[in-house]
Short mmCIF file of C-alpha atoms and ligand atoms in Angstrom, two decimals:
data_model
loop_
_atom_site.label_atom_id
_atom_site.label_comp_id
_atom_site.label_asym_id
_atom_site.label_seq_id
_atom_site.Cartn_x
_atom_site.Cartn_y
_atom_site.Cartn_z
CA UNK A 230 4.75 22.33 -18.55
CA UNK A 231 5.41 19.02 -16.77
CA UNK A 232 7.62 16.21 -18.08
CA UNK A 233 4.49 14.20 -18.88
CA UNK A 234 2.44 16.94 -20.57
CA UNK A 235 5.27 17.67 -23.01
CA UNK A 236 5.18 14.13 -24.38
CA UNK A 237 3.00 11.82 -26.47
CA UNK A 238 2.99 8.08 -25.99
CA UNK A 239 1.44 5.44 -28.23
CA UNK A 240 -0.31 2.57 -26.43
CA UNK A 241 -1.59 -0.39 -28.49
CA UNK A 242 -4.46 -2.58 -27.28
CA UNK A 243 -6.18 0.19 -25.32
CA UNK A 244 -9.63 -1.43 -25.34
CA UNK A 245 -8.97 -3.93 -22.57
CA UNK A 246 -6.74 -5.27 -19.81
CA UNK A 247 -3.18 -4.00 -19.43
CA UNK A 248 -3.41 -1.69 -22.47
CA UNK A 249 -6.62 -0.05 -21.28
CA UNK A 250 -5.40 0.42 -17.71
CA UNK A 251 -2.05 1.78 -18.92
CA UNK A 252 -3.58 4.21 -21.43
CA UNK A 253 -5.89 5.68 -18.77
CA UNK A 254 -3.19 5.78 -16.10
CA UNK A 255 -0.74 7.60 -18.37
CA UNK A 256 -3.43 10.03 -19.56
CA UNK A 257 -4.22 10.84 -15.93
CA UNK A 258 -0.51 11.46 -15.37
CA UNK A 259 -0.64 14.13 -18.10
CA UNK A 260 0.83 12.38 -21.15
CA UNK A 261 -0.93 12.78 -24.48
CA UNK A 262 -1.89 9.16 -24.97
CA UNK A 263 -2.43 7.89 -28.50
CA UNK A 264 -4.56 4.87 -27.69
CA UNK A 265 -5.21 2.32 -30.41
CA UNK A 266 -8.40 0.25 -30.68
CA UNK A 267 -10.03 -1.79 -33.43
CA UNK A 268 -13.75 -1.50 -32.59
CA UNK A 269 -16.06 1.53 -32.86
CA UNK A 270 -17.68 0.64 -29.51
CA UNK A 271 -14.27 1.02 -27.83
CA UNK A 272 -13.81 4.48 -29.36
CA UNK A 273 -17.13 5.45 -27.81
CA UNK A 274 -16.25 3.95 -24.42
CA UNK A 275 -12.91 5.78 -24.27
CA UNK A 276 -14.37 9.07 -25.52
CA UNK A 277 -17.06 8.87 -22.85
CA UNK A 278 -14.32 9.18 -20.22
CA UNK A 279 -13.86 12.79 -21.26
CA UNK A 280 -10.06 12.81 -21.06
CA UNK A 281 -8.88 15.53 -23.47
CA UNK A 282 -5.36 14.15 -23.68
CA UNK A 283 -6.55 10.64 -24.61
CA UNK A 284 -6.54 10.57 -28.43
CA UNK A 285 -8.04 7.48 -29.97
CA UNK A 286 -6.38 5.84 -32.96
CA UNK A 287 -9.07 3.91 -34.82
CA UNK A 288 -9.22 1.52 -36.55
CA UNK A 289 -5.98 -0.22 -35.76
CA UNK A 290 -6.05 -3.93 -36.28
CA UNK A 291 -2.39 -4.88 -35.98
CA UNK A 292 -2.76 -7.75 -38.42
CA UNK A 293 -3.60 -5.19 -41.14
CA UNK A 294 -0.52 -3.34 -42.44
CA UNK A 295 -2.66 -0.74 -44.31
CA UNK A 296 -4.30 0.28 -41.01
CA UNK A 297 -0.89 0.48 -39.31
CA UNK A 298 0.41 2.76 -42.06
CA UNK A 299 -2.62 5.01 -41.98
CA UNK A 300 -2.27 5.39 -38.21
CA UNK A 301 1.46 6.15 -38.45
CA UNK A 302 0.79 8.74 -41.20
CA UNK A 303 -1.76 10.38 -38.92
CA UNK A 304 0.71 10.47 -36.01
CA UNK A 305 3.41 11.97 -38.25
CA UNK A 306 0.99 14.62 -39.52
CA UNK A 307 -0.18 15.47 -35.98
CA UNK A 308 3.40 15.68 -34.67
CA UNK A 309 4.59 17.60 -37.73
CA UNK A 310 1.95 20.28 -37.22
CA UNK A 311 2.46 20.38 -33.43
CA UNK A 312 -1.07 19.20 -32.76
CA UNK A 313 0.38 16.67 -30.33
CA UNK A 314 3.55 16.88 -28.23
CA UNK A 315 6.66 15.09 -29.43
CA UNK A 316 6.41 11.28 -29.57
CA UNK A 317 8.31 9.91 -26.59
CA UNK A 318 7.28 6.26 -26.39
CA UNK A 319 5.76 3.40 -28.30
CA UNK A 320 4.29 0.91 -25.85
CA UNK A 321 3.52 -2.42 -27.54
CA UNK A 322 0.83 -4.08 -25.46
CA UNK A 323 -1.81 -5.56 -27.81
CA UNK A 324 -1.82 -9.33 -27.91
CA UNK A 325 -3.92 -12.36 -27.38
CA UNK A 326 -2.96 -15.97 -27.38
CA UNK A 327 -4.54 -19.27 -26.63
CA UNK A 328 -3.91 -22.43 -24.65
CA UNK A 329 -3.42 -25.33 -27.03
CA UNK A 330 -0.77 -27.94 -27.83
CA UNK A 331 1.30 -27.06 -30.91
CA UNK A 332 -0.07 -30.13 -32.68
CA UNK A 333 -3.62 -28.81 -32.46
CA UNK A 334 -3.21 -25.04 -32.50
CA UNK A 335 -5.03 -23.01 -35.12
CA UNK A 336 -2.54 -21.84 -37.74
CA UNK A 337 -4.51 -18.68 -38.40
CA UNK A 338 -4.48 -17.85 -34.64
CA UNK A 339 -0.72 -18.45 -34.58
CA UNK A 340 -0.21 -16.19 -37.60
CA UNK A 341 -2.40 -13.49 -36.03
CA UNK A 342 -0.48 -13.61 -32.77
CA UNK A 343 2.91 -13.33 -34.48
CA UNK A 344 1.63 -10.53 -36.71
CA UNK A 345 0.22 -8.42 -33.90
CA UNK A 346 3.08 -8.96 -31.44
CA UNK A 347 6.11 -9.06 -33.76
CA UNK A 348 5.47 -7.89 -37.32
CA UNK A 349 3.19 -4.96 -36.41
CA UNK A 350 5.53 -3.52 -33.76
CA UNK A 351 8.38 -3.71 -36.32
CA UNK A 352 6.29 -1.77 -38.87
CA UNK A 353 5.37 0.75 -36.16
CA UNK A 354 8.98 1.30 -35.19
CA UNK A 355 10.17 1.54 -38.79
CA UNK A 356 7.61 4.26 -39.39
CA UNK A 357 7.96 6.07 -36.08
CA UNK A 358 11.68 5.92 -35.30
CA UNK A 359 12.36 9.34 -36.86
CA UNK A 360 9.83 10.87 -34.44
CA UNK A 361 11.23 8.89 -31.50
CA UNK A 362 14.72 10.16 -32.37
CA UNK A 363 13.42 13.74 -32.18
CA UNK A 364 11.84 13.00 -28.81
CA UNK A 365 14.84 11.00 -27.53
CA UNK A 366 12.24 8.38 -26.85
CA UNK A 367 11.97 4.72 -25.95
CA UNK A 368 10.09 1.58 -26.95
CA UNK A 369 8.42 -0.61 -24.35
CA UNK A 370 7.56 -4.22 -25.06
CA UNK A 371 5.06 -6.13 -22.91
CA UNK A 372 6.03 -9.77 -22.67
CA UNK A 373 6.42 -12.53 -20.13
CA UNK A 374 9.64 -13.36 -18.29
CA UNK A 375 9.30 -16.77 -19.88
CA UNK A 376 12.47 -17.54 -21.73
CA UNK A 377 11.88 -21.17 -20.91
CA UNK A 378 9.57 -23.77 -22.44
CA UNK A 379 6.02 -23.86 -21.10
CA UNK A 380 3.70 -26.48 -22.61
CA UNK A 381 0.43 -25.55 -24.35
CA UNK A 382 1.05 -21.79 -24.66
CA UNK A 383 3.44 -21.82 -27.61
CA UNK A 384 1.81 -19.00 -29.57
CA UNK A 385 2.24 -16.60 -26.64
CA UNK A 386 5.74 -17.70 -25.70
CA UNK A 387 7.07 -17.97 -29.25
CA UNK A 388 6.19 -14.29 -29.56
CA UNK A 389 7.81 -13.59 -26.16
CA UNK A 390 11.10 -15.20 -27.24
CA UNK A 391 11.05 -13.22 -30.49
CA UNK A 392 10.24 -9.97 -28.68
CA UNK A 393 13.13 -10.58 -26.32
CA UNK A 394 15.46 -11.01 -29.30
CA UNK A 395 14.11 -7.97 -31.12
CA UNK A 396 14.26 -5.63 -28.14
CA UNK A 397 17.82 -6.62 -27.23
CA UNK A 398 19.01 -6.45 -30.84
CA UNK A 399 17.41 -3.04 -31.27
CA UNK A 400 19.29 -1.86 -28.20
CA UNK A 401 22.50 -2.56 -30.12
CA UNK A 402 21.30 -1.14 -33.42
CA UNK A 403 19.89 2.01 -31.81
CA UNK A 404 22.75 2.50 -29.35
CA UNK A 405 24.05 5.62 -31.14
CA UNK A 406 20.57 7.15 -30.97
CA UNK A 407 20.11 6.43 -27.29
CA UNK A 408 16.69 4.90 -27.98
CA UNK A 409 16.15 2.17 -25.41
CA UNK A 410 14.01 -0.91 -25.90
CA UNK A 411 12.66 -2.00 -22.56
CA UNK A 412 11.05 -5.33 -21.74
CA UNK A 413 8.16 -5.10 -19.29
CA UNK A 414 7.84 -8.75 -18.34
CA UNK A 415 4.52 -9.58 -16.74
CA UNK A 416 3.68 -12.63 -14.68
CA UNK A 417 0.02 -13.44 -14.09
CA UNK A 418 -2.06 -10.27 -14.48
CA UNK A 419 -5.82 -10.16 -13.86
CA UNK A 420 -7.33 -9.21 -17.23
CA UNK A 421 -10.25 -10.34 -19.41
CA UNK A 422 -7.87 -12.40 -21.58
CA UNK A 423 -7.54 -14.97 -18.81
CA UNK A 424 -11.20 -16.00 -18.76
CA UNK A 425 -11.40 -15.72 -22.54
CA UNK A 426 -8.53 -18.14 -23.19
CA UNK A 427 -9.76 -20.58 -20.54
CA UNK A 428 -13.30 -20.53 -21.96
CA UNK A 429 -11.92 -21.04 -25.47
CA UNK A 430 -9.91 -24.02 -24.28
CA UNK A 431 -12.90 -25.57 -22.51
CA UNK A 432 -14.99 -25.16 -25.69
CA UNK A 433 -12.28 -26.65 -27.86
CA UNK A 434 -11.88 -29.65 -25.56
CA UNK A 435 -15.62 -30.22 -25.86
CA UNK A 436 -16.05 -29.55 -29.57
CA UNK A 437 -12.88 -30.68 -31.29
CA UNK A 438 -13.14 -34.01 -33.10
CA UNK A 439 -11.99 -37.02 -31.11
CA UNK A 440 -8.74 -38.59 -32.19
CA UNK A 441 -5.79 -36.37 -31.58
CA UNK A 442 -7.67 -34.24 -29.02
CA UNK A 443 -8.18 -37.39 -26.93
CA UNK A 444 -4.39 -37.69 -26.59
CA UNK A 445 -4.26 -34.29 -24.85
CA UNK A 446 -7.71 -34.08 -23.22
CA UNK A 447 -6.74 -35.13 -19.67
CA UNK A 448 -3.64 -32.92 -19.73
CA UNK A 449 -5.56 -29.88 -20.91
CA UNK A 450 -8.27 -30.45 -18.33
CA UNK A 451 -5.53 -30.48 -15.69
CA UNK A 452 -4.19 -27.20 -17.11
CA UNK A 453 -7.66 -25.70 -16.58
CA UNK A 454 -7.85 -27.04 -13.01
CA UNK A 455 -4.37 -25.69 -12.18
CA UNK A 456 -5.30 -22.30 -13.61
CA UNK A 457 -7.95 -21.77 -10.91
CA UNK A 458 -5.30 -21.46 -8.16
CA UNK A 459 -2.96 -19.41 -10.35
CA UNK A 460 -5.78 -17.08 -11.41
CA UNK A 461 -6.73 -16.35 -7.79
CA UNK A 462 -3.25 -14.90 -7.26
CA UNK A 463 -3.01 -12.74 -10.37
CA UNK A 464 -1.80 -9.16 -9.98
CA UNK A 465 -4.00 -6.17 -10.86
CA UNK A 466 -3.12 -4.45 -14.18
CA UNK A 467 -2.64 -1.14 -12.34
CA UNK A 468 0.68 -2.52 -11.10
CA UNK A 469 1.84 -2.85 -14.71
CA UNK A 470 0.61 0.67 -15.52
CA UNK A 471 2.48 2.09 -12.51
CA UNK A 472 5.65 0.28 -13.54
CA UNK A 473 5.32 1.61 -17.09
CA UNK A 474 4.83 5.15 -15.79
CA UNK A 475 7.95 4.88 -13.64
CA UNK A 476 9.97 3.41 -16.53
CA UNK A 477 8.89 6.31 -18.75
CA UNK A 478 10.02 8.81 -16.13
CA UNK A 479 13.32 7.03 -15.40
CA UNK A 480 16.34 8.92 -16.78
CA UNK A 481 18.40 5.79 -17.23
CA UNK A 482 15.97 2.89 -17.47
CA UNK A 483 17.10 -0.72 -17.28
CA UNK A 484 16.45 -2.98 -20.26
CA UNK A 485 14.13 -5.36 -18.41
CA UNK A 486 11.67 -5.15 -15.57
CA UNK A 487 9.21 -7.63 -14.17
CA UNK A 488 5.95 -7.42 -12.32
CA UNK A 489 3.07 -9.71 -11.49
CA UNK A 490 2.40 -13.10 -9.96
CA UNK A 491 5.31 -15.54 -10.48
CA UNK A 492 7.30 -13.08 -12.58
CA UNK A 493 10.26 -13.27 -10.19
CA UNK A 494 10.38 -17.06 -10.51
CA UNK A 495 10.24 -16.70 -14.31
CA UNK A 496 13.08 -14.22 -14.42
CA UNK A 497 15.14 -16.39 -12.04
CA UNK A 498 14.66 -19.48 -14.23
CA UNK A 499 15.93 -17.72 -17.31
CA UNK A 500 19.21 -16.97 -15.56
CA UNK A 501 20.00 -20.69 -15.33
CA UNK A 502 21.77 -22.65 -18.08
CA UNK A 503 19.28 -23.88 -20.70
CA UNK A 504 20.07 -27.55 -20.01
CA UNK A 505 19.16 -27.04 -16.31
CA UNK A 506 15.93 -25.29 -17.24
CA UNK A 507 15.01 -28.09 -19.67
CA UNK A 508 15.68 -30.61 -16.89
CA UNK A 509 13.56 -28.70 -14.35
CA UNK A 510 10.67 -28.28 -16.80
CA UNK A 511 10.84 -31.96 -17.79
CA UNK A 512 10.67 -33.08 -14.12
CA UNK A 513 7.72 -30.73 -13.63
CA UNK A 514 5.94 -32.17 -16.67
CA UNK A 515 6.54 -35.78 -15.60
CA UNK A 516 5.09 -34.95 -12.16
CA UNK A 517 2.13 -33.25 -13.78
CA UNK A 518 1.48 -36.15 -16.18
CA UNK A 519 1.26 -38.52 -13.21
CA UNK A 520 -1.59 -36.42 -11.81
CA UNK A 521 -3.72 -36.46 -14.98
N1 NAP B 36 -2.68 -11.07 -18.59
C1 NAP B 36 -1.50 -11.61 -18.33
O1 NAP B 36 -1.34 -12.36 -17.35
C2 NAP B 36 -0.31 -11.29 -19.20
C3 NAP B 36 0.95 -11.71 -18.77
C4 NAP B 36 2.06 -11.44 -19.56
C5 NAP B 36 1.92 -10.75 -20.75
N2 NAP B 36 0.68 -10.37 -21.15
C6 NAP B 36 0.57 -9.67 -22.43
O2 NAP B 36 -0.09 -8.44 -22.23
C7 NAP B 36 -0.75 -8.05 -23.43
C8 NAP B 36 -2.16 -7.62 -23.09
O3 NAP B 36 -2.84 -8.72 -22.55
P1 NAP B 36 -4.11 -8.59 -21.60
O4 NAP B 36 -4.01 -9.69 -20.63
O5 NAP B 36 -4.28 -7.20 -21.15
O6 NAP B 36 -5.25 -9.02 -22.66
P2 NAP B 36 -6.65 -8.37 -23.09
O7 NAP B 36 -7.37 -7.80 -21.93
O8 NAP B 36 -7.33 -9.42 -23.90
O9 NAP B 36 -6.20 -7.18 -24.06
C9 NAP B 36 -5.64 -7.47 -25.29
C10 NAP B 36 -5.64 -6.19 -26.10
O10 NAP B 36 -4.98 -6.45 -27.36
C11 NAP B 36 -5.87 -6.02 -28.39
N3 NAP B 36 -5.72 -6.78 -29.61
C12 NAP B 36 -5.83 -8.12 -29.76
N4 NAP B 36 -5.65 -8.44 -31.06
C13 NAP B 36 -5.43 -7.28 -31.71
C14 NAP B 36 -5.19 -6.95 -33.07
N5 NAP B 36 -5.16 -7.89 -34.03
N6 NAP B 36 -5.01 -5.67 -33.39
C15 NAP B 36 -5.05 -4.70 -32.44
N7 NAP B 36 -5.28 -4.94 -31.15
C16 NAP B 36 -5.47 -6.23 -30.80
C17 NAP B 36 -7.26 -6.26 -27.83
O11 NAP B 36 -8.21 -5.56 -28.60
P3 NAP B 36 -9.70 -6.12 -28.78
O12 NAP B 36 -10.44 -5.73 -27.51
O13 NAP B 36 -10.19 -5.42 -29.99
O14 NAP B 36 -9.61 -7.60 -28.93
C18 NAP B 36 -7.05 -5.71 -26.43
O15 NAP B 36 -7.08 -4.33 -26.42
C19 NAP B 36 -0.69 -9.28 -24.36
O16 NAP B 36 0.29 -9.05 -25.33
C20 NAP B 36 -0.29 -10.41 -23.45
O17 NAP B 36 0.47 -11.41 -24.13
C21 NAP B 36 -0.45 -10.62 -20.40
#
């Protein structure tokens, strides 16, 4: 039995992007992958791949606590009856996010984002920690290395700040158990979410009532123009999957890793004093405003 085949790992958001690539990559490595999706069509698509060690958890909408609890009960039952190998990792990947100024963001979108990226992973860990203790496991958190203010993406980065806090606090609270919380901080990764959020923004610019949108319109249009160059340099999600696989295999993993376009710059910025970072970001914004 290999290291990988003796372990189960839970991957959320396995229908698309980083979650999908990671679930398939880890299954091909031999892990039993418990891959969560929220649509029947995604169950079908994953089943069609014919990977015996890819077990689909469906439905799991992370904004619905009852679905989270039914999935965790299932995992406990499967592990308790040795139908799956011991749970070794929870890999929190599912997320979304939109590009919008705080003043105009949809409150229900913001709530959804915080629920799926913060509340749901906390419920998952509360339910699954006993199994992770048995497996001397670890929790991986996908985030950005963006512990600095970035305009118009507050729902994503508010969650990233909170995830950073949670993971580091958990490392203290779970120190006696040796359960590590590891931040996988991604820069620009080429996934379907990129086009989706840019299309959504373009539609909102067009359709939102005049008035307060007019205040931001030129700035948001510039964001869309700037994205074109950034998007052309995005990193393939396989790089994230490979990093995750190596972090799972690492005997003594670090608490934070980064991968992807501009992730090094992001992780460098967060090492600077906050007042310096605020100054740098303000200069950047003033320069950008002049170009709108
Ligand atoms: N792409 C990047 O450049 C980048 C950079 C840094 C961090 N990240 C983070 O990486 C994660 C994955 O992003 P991605 O780019 O791979 O996006 P993606 O392709 O859109 O995948 C998002 C995944 O999350 C799932 N999901 C969304 N809402 C959910 C909910 N309420 N319940 C359960 N699952 C839900 C989606 O399922 P459905 O298909 O059902 O919607 C999908 O499987 C996100 O947390 C994102 O913040 C991405």
